[in-house]
Structures are given as structure tokens and as C-alpha cells.
XYZ file of C-alpha atoms in Angstrom:
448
model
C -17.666 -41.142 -22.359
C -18.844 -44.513 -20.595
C -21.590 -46.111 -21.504
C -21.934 -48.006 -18.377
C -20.662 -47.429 -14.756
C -20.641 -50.243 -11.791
C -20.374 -48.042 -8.260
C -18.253 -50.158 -6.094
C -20.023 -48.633 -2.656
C -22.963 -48.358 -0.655
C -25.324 -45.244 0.903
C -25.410 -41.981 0.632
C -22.014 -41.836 -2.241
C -23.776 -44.725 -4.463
C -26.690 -42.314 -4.658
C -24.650 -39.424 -5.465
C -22.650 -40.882 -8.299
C -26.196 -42.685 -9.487
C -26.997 -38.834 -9.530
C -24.298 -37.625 -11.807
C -24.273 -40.515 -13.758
C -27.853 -39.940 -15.065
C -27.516 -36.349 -15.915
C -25.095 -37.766 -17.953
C -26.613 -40.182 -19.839
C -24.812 -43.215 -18.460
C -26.315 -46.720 -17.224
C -25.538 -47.374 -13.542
C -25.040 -50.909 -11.788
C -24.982 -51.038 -8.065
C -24.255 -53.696 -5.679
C -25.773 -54.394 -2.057
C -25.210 -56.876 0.629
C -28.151 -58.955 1.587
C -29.250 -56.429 4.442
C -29.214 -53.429 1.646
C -31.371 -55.181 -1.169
C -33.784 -52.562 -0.159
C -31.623 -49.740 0.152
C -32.090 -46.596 -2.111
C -29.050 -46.770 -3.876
C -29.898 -50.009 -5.409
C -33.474 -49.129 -6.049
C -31.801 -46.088 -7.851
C -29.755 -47.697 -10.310
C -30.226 -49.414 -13.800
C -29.641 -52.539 -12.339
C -28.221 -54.048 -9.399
C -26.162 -57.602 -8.200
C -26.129 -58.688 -4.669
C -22.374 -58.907 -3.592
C -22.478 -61.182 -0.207
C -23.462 -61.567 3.079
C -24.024 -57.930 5.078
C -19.741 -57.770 6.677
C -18.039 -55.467 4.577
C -15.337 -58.618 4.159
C -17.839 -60.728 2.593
C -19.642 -58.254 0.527
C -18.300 -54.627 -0.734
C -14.723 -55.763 -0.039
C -15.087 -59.039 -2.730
C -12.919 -57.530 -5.313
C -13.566 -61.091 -7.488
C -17.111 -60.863 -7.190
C -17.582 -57.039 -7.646
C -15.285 -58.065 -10.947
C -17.582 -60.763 -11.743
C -20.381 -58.120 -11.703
C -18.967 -55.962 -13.658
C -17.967 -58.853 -16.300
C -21.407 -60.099 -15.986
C -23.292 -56.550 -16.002
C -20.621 -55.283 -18.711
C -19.480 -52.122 -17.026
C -17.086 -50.098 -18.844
C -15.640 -48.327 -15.456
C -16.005 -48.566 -11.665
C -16.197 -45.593 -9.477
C -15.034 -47.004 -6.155
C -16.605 -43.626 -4.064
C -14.728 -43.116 -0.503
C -13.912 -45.736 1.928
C -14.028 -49.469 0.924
C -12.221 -49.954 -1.864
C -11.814 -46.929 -3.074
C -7.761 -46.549 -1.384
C -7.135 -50.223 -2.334
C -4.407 -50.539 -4.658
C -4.694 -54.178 -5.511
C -8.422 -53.182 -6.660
C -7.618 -50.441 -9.259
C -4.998 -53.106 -10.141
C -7.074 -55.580 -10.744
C -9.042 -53.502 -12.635
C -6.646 -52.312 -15.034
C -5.896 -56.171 -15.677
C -9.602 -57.178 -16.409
C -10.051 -53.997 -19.108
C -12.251 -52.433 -16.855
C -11.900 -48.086 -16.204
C -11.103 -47.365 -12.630
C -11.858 -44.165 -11.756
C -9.315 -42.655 -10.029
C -5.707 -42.724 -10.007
C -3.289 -45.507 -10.608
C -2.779 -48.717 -8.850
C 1.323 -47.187 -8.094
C 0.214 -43.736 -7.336
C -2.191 -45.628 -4.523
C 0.336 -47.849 -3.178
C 2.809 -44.953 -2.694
C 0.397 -42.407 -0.999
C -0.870 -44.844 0.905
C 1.971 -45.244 3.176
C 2.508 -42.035 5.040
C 6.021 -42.999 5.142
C 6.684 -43.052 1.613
C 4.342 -40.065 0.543
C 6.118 -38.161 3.184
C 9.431 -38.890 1.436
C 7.808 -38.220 -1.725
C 6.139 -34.882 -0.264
C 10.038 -33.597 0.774
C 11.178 -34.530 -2.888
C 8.856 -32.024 -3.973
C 9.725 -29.063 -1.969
C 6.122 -29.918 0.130
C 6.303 -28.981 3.902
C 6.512 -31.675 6.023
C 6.178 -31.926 10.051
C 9.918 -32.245 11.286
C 10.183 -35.657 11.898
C 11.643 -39.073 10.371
C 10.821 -40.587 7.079
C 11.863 -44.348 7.700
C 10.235 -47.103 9.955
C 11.110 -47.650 13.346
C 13.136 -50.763 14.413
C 11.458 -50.981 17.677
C 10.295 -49.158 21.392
C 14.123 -48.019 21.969
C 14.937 -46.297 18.247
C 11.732 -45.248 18.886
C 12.422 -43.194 22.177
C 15.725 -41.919 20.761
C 14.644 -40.039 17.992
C 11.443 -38.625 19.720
C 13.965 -37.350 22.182
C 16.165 -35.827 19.614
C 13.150 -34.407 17.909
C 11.990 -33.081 21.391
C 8.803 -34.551 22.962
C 5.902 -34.313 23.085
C 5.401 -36.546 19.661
C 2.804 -38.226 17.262
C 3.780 -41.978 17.022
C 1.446 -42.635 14.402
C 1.240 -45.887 11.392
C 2.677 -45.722 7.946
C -1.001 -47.315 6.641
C -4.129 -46.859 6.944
C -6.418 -44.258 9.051
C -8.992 -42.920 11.271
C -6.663 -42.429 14.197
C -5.670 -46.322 14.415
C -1.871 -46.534 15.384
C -1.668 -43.274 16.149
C -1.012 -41.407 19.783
C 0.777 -38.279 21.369
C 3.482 -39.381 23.224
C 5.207 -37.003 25.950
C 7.872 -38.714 27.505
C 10.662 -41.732 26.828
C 8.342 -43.684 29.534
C 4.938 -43.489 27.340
C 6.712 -44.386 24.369
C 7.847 -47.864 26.177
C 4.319 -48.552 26.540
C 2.364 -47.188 23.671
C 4.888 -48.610 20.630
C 4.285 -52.474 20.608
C 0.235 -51.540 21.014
C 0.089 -49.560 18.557
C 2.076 -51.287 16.215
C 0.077 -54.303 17.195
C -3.182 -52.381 16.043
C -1.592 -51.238 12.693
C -0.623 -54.598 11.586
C -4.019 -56.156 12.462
C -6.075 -53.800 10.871
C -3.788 -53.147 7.776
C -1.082 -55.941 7.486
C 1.323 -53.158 8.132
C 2.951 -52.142 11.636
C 5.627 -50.220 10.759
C 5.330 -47.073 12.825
C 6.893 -43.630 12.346
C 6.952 -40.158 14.603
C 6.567 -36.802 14.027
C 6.676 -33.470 16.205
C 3.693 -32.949 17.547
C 1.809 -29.503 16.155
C 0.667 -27.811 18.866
C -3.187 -27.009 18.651
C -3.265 -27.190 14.740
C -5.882 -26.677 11.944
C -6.752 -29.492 9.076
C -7.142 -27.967 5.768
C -7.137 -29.690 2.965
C -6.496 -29.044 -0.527
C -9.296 -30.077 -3.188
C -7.239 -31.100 -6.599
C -7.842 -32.338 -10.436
C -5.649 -33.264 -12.807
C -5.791 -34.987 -15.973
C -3.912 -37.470 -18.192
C -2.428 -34.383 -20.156
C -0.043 -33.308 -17.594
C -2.875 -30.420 -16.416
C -3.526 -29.878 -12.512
C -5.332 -27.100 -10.916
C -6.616 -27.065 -6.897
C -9.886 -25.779 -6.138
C -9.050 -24.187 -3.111
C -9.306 -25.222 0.735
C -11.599 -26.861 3.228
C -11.485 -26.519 6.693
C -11.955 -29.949 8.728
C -10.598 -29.266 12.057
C -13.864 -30.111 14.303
C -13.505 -33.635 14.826
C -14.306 -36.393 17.399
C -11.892 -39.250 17.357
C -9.729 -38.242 14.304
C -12.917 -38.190 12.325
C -14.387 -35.430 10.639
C -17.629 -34.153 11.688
C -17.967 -30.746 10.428
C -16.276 -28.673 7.340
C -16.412 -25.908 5.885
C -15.210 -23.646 2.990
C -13.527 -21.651 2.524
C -11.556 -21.587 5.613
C -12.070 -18.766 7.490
C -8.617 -18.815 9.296
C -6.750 -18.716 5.849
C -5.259 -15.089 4.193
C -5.052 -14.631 0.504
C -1.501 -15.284 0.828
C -1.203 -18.437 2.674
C -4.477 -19.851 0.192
C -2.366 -19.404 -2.871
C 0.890 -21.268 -1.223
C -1.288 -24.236 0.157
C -2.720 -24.211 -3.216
C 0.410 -24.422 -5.128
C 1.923 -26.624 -3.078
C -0.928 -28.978 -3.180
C -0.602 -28.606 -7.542
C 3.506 -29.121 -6.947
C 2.557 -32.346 -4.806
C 0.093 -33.881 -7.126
C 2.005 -33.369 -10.313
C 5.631 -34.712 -8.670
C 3.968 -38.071 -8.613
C 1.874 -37.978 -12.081
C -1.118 -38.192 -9.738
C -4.607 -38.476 -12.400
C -8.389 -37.256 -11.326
C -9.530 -35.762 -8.164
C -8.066 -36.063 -4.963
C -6.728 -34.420 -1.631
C -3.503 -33.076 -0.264
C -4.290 -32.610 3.653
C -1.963 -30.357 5.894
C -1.876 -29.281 9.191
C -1.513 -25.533 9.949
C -0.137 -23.790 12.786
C -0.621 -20.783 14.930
C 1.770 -18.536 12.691
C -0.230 -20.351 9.666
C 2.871 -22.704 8.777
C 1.321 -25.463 7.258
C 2.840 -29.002 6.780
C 1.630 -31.841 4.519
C -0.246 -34.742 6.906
C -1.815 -37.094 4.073
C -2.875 -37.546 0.469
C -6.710 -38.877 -0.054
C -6.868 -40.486 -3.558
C -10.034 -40.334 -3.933
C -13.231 -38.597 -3.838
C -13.768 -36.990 -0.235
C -16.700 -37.236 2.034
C -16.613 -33.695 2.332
C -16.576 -32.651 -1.625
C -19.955 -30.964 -1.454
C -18.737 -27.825 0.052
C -16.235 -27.687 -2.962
C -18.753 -27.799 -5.585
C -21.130 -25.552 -3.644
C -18.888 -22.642 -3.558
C -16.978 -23.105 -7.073
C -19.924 -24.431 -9.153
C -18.355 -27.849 -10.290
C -19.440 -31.133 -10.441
C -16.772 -32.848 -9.019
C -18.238 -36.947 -9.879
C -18.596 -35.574 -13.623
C -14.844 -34.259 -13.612
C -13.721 -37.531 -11.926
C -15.761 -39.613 -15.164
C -14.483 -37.173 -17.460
C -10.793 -37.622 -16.577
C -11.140 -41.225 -16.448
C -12.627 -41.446 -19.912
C -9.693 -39.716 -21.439
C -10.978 -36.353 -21.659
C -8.536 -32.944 -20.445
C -9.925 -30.411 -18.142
C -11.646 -28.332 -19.948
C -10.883 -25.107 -17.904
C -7.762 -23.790 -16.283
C -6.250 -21.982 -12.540
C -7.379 -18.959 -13.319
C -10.982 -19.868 -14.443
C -11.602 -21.236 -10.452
C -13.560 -18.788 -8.680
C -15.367 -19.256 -5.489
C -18.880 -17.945 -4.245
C -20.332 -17.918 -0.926
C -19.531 -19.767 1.867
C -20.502 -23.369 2.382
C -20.593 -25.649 5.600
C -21.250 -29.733 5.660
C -22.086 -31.630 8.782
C -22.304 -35.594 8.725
C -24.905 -36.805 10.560
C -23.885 -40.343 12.436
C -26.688 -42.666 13.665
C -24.643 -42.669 17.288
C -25.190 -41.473 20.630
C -24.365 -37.710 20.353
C -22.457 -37.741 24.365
C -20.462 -41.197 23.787
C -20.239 -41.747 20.704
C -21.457 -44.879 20.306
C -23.329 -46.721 17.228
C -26.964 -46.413 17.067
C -28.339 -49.166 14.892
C -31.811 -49.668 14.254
C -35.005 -48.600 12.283
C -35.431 -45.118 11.276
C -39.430 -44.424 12.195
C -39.548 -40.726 11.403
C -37.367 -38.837 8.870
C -38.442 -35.528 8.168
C -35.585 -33.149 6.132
C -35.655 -29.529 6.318
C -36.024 -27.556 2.971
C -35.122 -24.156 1.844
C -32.261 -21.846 0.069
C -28.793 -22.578 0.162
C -30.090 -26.561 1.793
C -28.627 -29.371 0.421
C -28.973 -33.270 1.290
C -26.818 -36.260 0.165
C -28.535 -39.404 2.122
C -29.877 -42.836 1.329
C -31.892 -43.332 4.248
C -35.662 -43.005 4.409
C -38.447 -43.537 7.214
C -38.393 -47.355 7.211
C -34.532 -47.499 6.574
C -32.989 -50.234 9.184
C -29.168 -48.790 10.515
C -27.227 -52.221 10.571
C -24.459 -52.324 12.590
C -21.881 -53.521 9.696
C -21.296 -50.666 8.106
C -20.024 -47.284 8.942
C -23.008 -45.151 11.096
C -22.865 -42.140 9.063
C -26.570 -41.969 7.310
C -26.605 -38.344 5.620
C -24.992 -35.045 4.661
C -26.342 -31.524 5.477
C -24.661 -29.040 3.548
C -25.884 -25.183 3.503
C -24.445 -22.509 1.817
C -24.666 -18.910 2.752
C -23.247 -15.185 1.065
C -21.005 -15.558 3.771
C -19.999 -17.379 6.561
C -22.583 -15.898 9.037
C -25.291 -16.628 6.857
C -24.630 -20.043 6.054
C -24.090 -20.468 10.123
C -27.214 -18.892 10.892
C -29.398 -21.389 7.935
C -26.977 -24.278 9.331
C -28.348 -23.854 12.922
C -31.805 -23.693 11.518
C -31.785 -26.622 9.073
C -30.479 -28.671 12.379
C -33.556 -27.360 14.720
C -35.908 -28.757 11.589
C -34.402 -31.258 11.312
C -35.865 -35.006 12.548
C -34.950 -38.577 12.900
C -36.938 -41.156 15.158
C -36.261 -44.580 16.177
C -32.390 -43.900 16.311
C -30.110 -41.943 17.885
C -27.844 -39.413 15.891
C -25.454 -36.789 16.560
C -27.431 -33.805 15.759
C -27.403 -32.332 19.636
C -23.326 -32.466 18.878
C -23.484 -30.483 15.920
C -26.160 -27.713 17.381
C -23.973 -27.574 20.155
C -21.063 -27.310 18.243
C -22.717 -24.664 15.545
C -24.025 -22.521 18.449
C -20.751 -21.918 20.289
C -19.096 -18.827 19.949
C -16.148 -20.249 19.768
C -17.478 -21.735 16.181
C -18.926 -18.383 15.252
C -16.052 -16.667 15.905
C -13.855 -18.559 13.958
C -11.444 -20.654 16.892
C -12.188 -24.144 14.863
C -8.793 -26.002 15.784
C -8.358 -29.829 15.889
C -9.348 -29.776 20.118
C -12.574 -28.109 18.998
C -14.420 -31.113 20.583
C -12.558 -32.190 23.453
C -11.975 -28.552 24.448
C -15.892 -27.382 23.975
C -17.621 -30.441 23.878
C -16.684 -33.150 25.628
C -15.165 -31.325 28.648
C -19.008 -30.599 29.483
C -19.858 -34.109 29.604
């Protein structure tokens, strides 16, 4: 095992490695902008290197500094968390070529999930469902408009890189697509290098769930089951939940060994995601692969018992899973809500100093956050400050300690989404199981 371990990430997922790492046994090295020398995640650790001024681009994104730290600090591995540099291919490349353990999957296997394009044609390769569609970029507006028509409109023009719902729109007629393809191509390319643009048939009114995976060096895979992460504002996640309870036995064990199928047709190595869609008939179709560690991996280890950061160090230090498919079991029923320092009506960033924080305690109540009272929200970073995750006997009960925990809970000096959630948690829409992607703009924001 590592002796040392240099968490390439900020907040709430620096803590939570810190966490594992200890139980462990293993030294931790964290690294904070100038705004975050105070933060709890560098307080936390064994010891700690400023990276740069507080932009991301001059700080956590500084792949020759971070390496510099981890020369200097003598880190054995870097976990790279979510977001940041933790998709970055020419990161876990790097790594590789300074002797230094990334943890997580190869620089290739990055590179080629990371275009949807390619990991689609990958996906088909492997027998995977994918939405009918094409699996090549578009030449421009008018190749555009002819296959969406031969596809039959409406359509999801949406980018080959990246995420979080940039490049990406519904399109309903040969008119729209005329007007939305240079823009969004135009966004792609600035905000990944990468414009080429792609289209699929639109799902009508689908589900997200996602398929939690590991899989060693050893040619072993297994899935842990599903996660529900339909209820979303903007393309972004806001609440999940699992298991999903849309899902029958049957469809559970397809989506799981499809997601196995996927991960092993590309020798994919430690713990990552295979997200589909899922239709009305509960069709499901392969949208993305996350290599990394999600957001949303609580709920996983609530309700199977695993410690998903110690499987992700054990992998990367050589080890094989120590456990098989049929030792997975699940218990409970367990629901995460991310709580965003933003107006909870538009949405908006809420930066500022945190004067109150008061968390609500109790069984089945978990917290991952690095905020405290005192904590100054900058506005450089992403506004998500902290994880509530409760876990019930069964869906109902973890609802009913859910809407509780969110009554107790308090933040001052900010504003945060928590209205959004109670008012997404209390509809009976939610209770009763209706959790599609329009969640929001159907419930929500159509009262606003």
C-alpha cells in the first residue's frame, strides 16, 4: 500500500479521501489556492503546498506545479477526486511519466471515454445500448439537419467533450438546427478545445441511472448496482438516490451486466461509472462513462457497506478485489442531496461568508463538507459546499429523515438551495416515485 498520497482537489472530496486515507495508515498532502490556506481540507492533512493564485487555471489545474509538489512532498500516488483534473488525460499521463501512482484508470482509457463520440463507438463494439443516432462528427449546420431528419426530430445536438450540459440542446426542427449548430459548436471548442458535435434521438422524458463499477488490474470487474440521478437543474445533479426505485430485478441485473461488459471491453482499471438513460418501457441506452470517483458515491457505500476511496487505493496499489458479484448485497435505501451556496429560485452563485452553520445529527445522517461557520464561499470555484446523505430501511424512511435533516438544517450569511430540495423532497410526485429528468422544470420551476 502507499505510504504517501498527494489529493489533487479541493473541499468537501479532499476531506473525504484525507478520511480514508488515515484509517489507513497513509500520510496525506493537500494543496490550496491562496483563498483556501484556511480551508479544512488543508488543515486536515499531513502537510500541505499552496498551488497558485485562487482561478482554478492558475491553481488546481497546474499539472507542473501539483507535480512539483508531489516531487517535493514525495508522494507515492495522487488521487485526483471528481472534477478538476480528475478526467484529464494528459494529467494521469504525466503522472505515469514522473513515477508517480495515479489513481484511477489509464491516461488511453481517459482519452477514449472522454469523447462521447468515440466511447459511443466503443459502447456499440461491446454489444452496449446506445441511443439511435450517429457515431462520427458532423461536417457542419447542413449534414447536421440531414441526418436529424433521417433520424426523425426532435434531437439532442450535443459535444463529443466535455460536460455539464455545454454544447448540448434539443433541437425540433431543420430551422433550429440552422441556428443552434455553429453556437454550440462555438461553446464546445472554447471550453474544451473540441467542437466537433454529434446528434442523437432525443429520449422522450427519460431516467439517469448510473452504474457504480470496480475492476482491477487482474482482469476482475463487478458493478455495485444503480443510482438514480434524474432530479436535476441545468444538466446537473442535485439529488440521488439508491437504489432506484423505478428499476425491476430484471432490468437491475441487465444494466448491471452491461455496465461489467462495457468496462471490461476497454480494460477499464478502478472505480468508475457507466451512465444510461432509461425509457418509459425501461429500455435503457448508454449516455456517458465517468472515470472517476462520483460526487454521488456515498449512497453506494451506504447501502452496500464499501469503502469505495479504499477500493480505489487498493486497486491502484496493485492489489485484486478481494470479493466477487455475488458477494454485493445491498441494505436499505439511501438518498444524497448537494447543497449549492446559490439562490434556490434562479440559480445563481451565492458567494460569501458562512455566519451560522449548524448540521443536523441523528441515525441513518451522514455529512461530507469542508465548510464551517467562518468559511468564506469564493466565487472561483464550483458553489457546491456539502453533502447530506440519509439512509433509511426503505425508501419512505430515508424520505421521511431526509425531509427532517433539511428542516434542521442551517446556514447564515449565504444563500443555498435547501428551499429547492424541501420542495423537491416534499412533492408527491418525489414520494411516489415519478423522478424523471423534467423533475425540476416540470415541478419546480414552472411555479416560479
Amino acid at each position: 500500500m502507499f505510504k504517501k498520497i498527494l489529493i489533487a482537489n479541493r473541499g468537501e472530496i479532499a476531506a473525504r479521501v484525507i478520511r480514508t486515507c488515515k484509517s489507513l495508515g497513509i500520510a496525506t498532502v493537500s494543496i490550496y489556492s491562496k483563498v483556501d490556506k484556511e480551508a479544512p481540507h488543508v488543515t486536515m492533512a499531513d502537510e500541505a503546498y499552496e498551488c497558485g493564485n485562487p482561478r482554478v487555471t492558475d491553481s488546481y489545474l497546474k499539472i507542473d506545479k501539483i507535480l512539483e509538489i508531489a516531487r517535493l512532498s514525495k508522494a507515492d500516488a495522487i488521487h485526483p477526486g471528481y472534477g478538476l483534473l480528475s478526467e484529464n488525460a494528459e494529467f494521469a499521463r504525466r503522472c505515469e511519466e514522473a513515477g508517480i501512482v495515479f489513481i484511477g484508470p489509464s491516461a488511453d482509457v481517459i482519452s477514449r471515454m472522454g469523447s462521447k463520440i468515440e466511447s459511443r463507438n466503443s459502447m456499440e463494439k461491446a454489444g452496449v445500448p446506445v441511443v439511435p443516432g450517429i457515431s462520427y462528427p458532423l461536417a457542419d449546420a447542413e449534414e447536421a439537419a440531414r441526418e436529424a431528419h433521417r433520424i426523425g426530430y426532435p434531437v439532442m445536438l450535443k459535444a463529443s467533450a466535455g460536460g455539464g450540459g455545454i454544447g448540448m440542446q434539443i433541437v425540433y426542427n431543420e430551422s433550429e438546427m440552422k441556428q443552434a449548430f455553429e453556437g454550440n459548436r462555438k461553446r464546445a471548442s472554447d471550453f474544451f478545445g473540441d467542437g466537433a458535435m454529434y446528434i442523437e434521438k432525443v429520449v422522450e422524458n427519460p431516467r439517469h441511472i448510473e452504474i457504480q463499477i470496480l475492476a482491477d488490474s487482474y482482469g476482475n470487474t463487478v458493478h455495485l448496482g444503480e443510482r438514480e440521478c434524474s432530479i436535476q437543474r441545468r444538466h446537473q445533479k442535485v439529488v440521488e438516490e439508491a437504489p432506484s426505485a423505478y428499476l425491476d430485478e430484471l432490468t437491475r441485473s441487465k444494466m448491471g451486466e452491461a455496465a461489467v461488459r462495457a468496462a471490461q471491453s476497454i480494460g477499464y482499471r478502478n472505480a468508475g461509472t457507466i451512465e444510461f438513460l432509461v425509457d418509459g418501457n425501461k429500455n435503457f441506452y448508454f449516455l456517458e462513462m465517468n472515470t472517476r470517483l462520483q460526487v454521488e458515491h456515498t449512497i453506494t457505500e451506504e447501502i452496500t457497506g464499501l469503502d469505495l476511496v479504499a477500493e480505489q487505493l487498493r486497486i491502484a496499489a496493485g492489489h485484486c478485489l478481494n470479493f466477487g458479484q455475488s458477494a454485493v448485497t445491498r441494505d436499505g435505501h439511501a438518498i444524497e442531496v448537494r447543497i449549492y451556496a446559490e439562490d434556490p429560485k434562479t440559480f445563481f452563485p451565492s458567494p460569501g461568508v458562512i455566519t451560522k452553520l449548524a448540521i443536523p445529527e441523528g441515525d441513518g445522517i451522514r455529512h461530507e463538507l469542508a465548510v464551517h461557520d467562518g468559511s468564506m464561499v469564493t466565487p472561483f470555484y464550483d458553489p457546491m459546499i456539502a453533502k447530506l446523505i440519509v439512509k433509511g430501511k426503505d425508501r419512505d424512511e430515508a424520505i421521511d429523515r431526509l425531509q427532517q435533516a433539511l428542516a434542521d438544517y442551517q446556514v447564515e450569511g449565504i444563500k443555498t438551495n435547501i428551499p429547492m430540495l424541501q420542495e423537491v423532497i416534499a412533492h408527491p410526485a418525489f414520494r411516489s416515485g415519478d423522478t424523471t429528468t423534467s423533475f425540476v422544470a416540470k415541478y419546480v420551476l414552472e411555479k416560479t
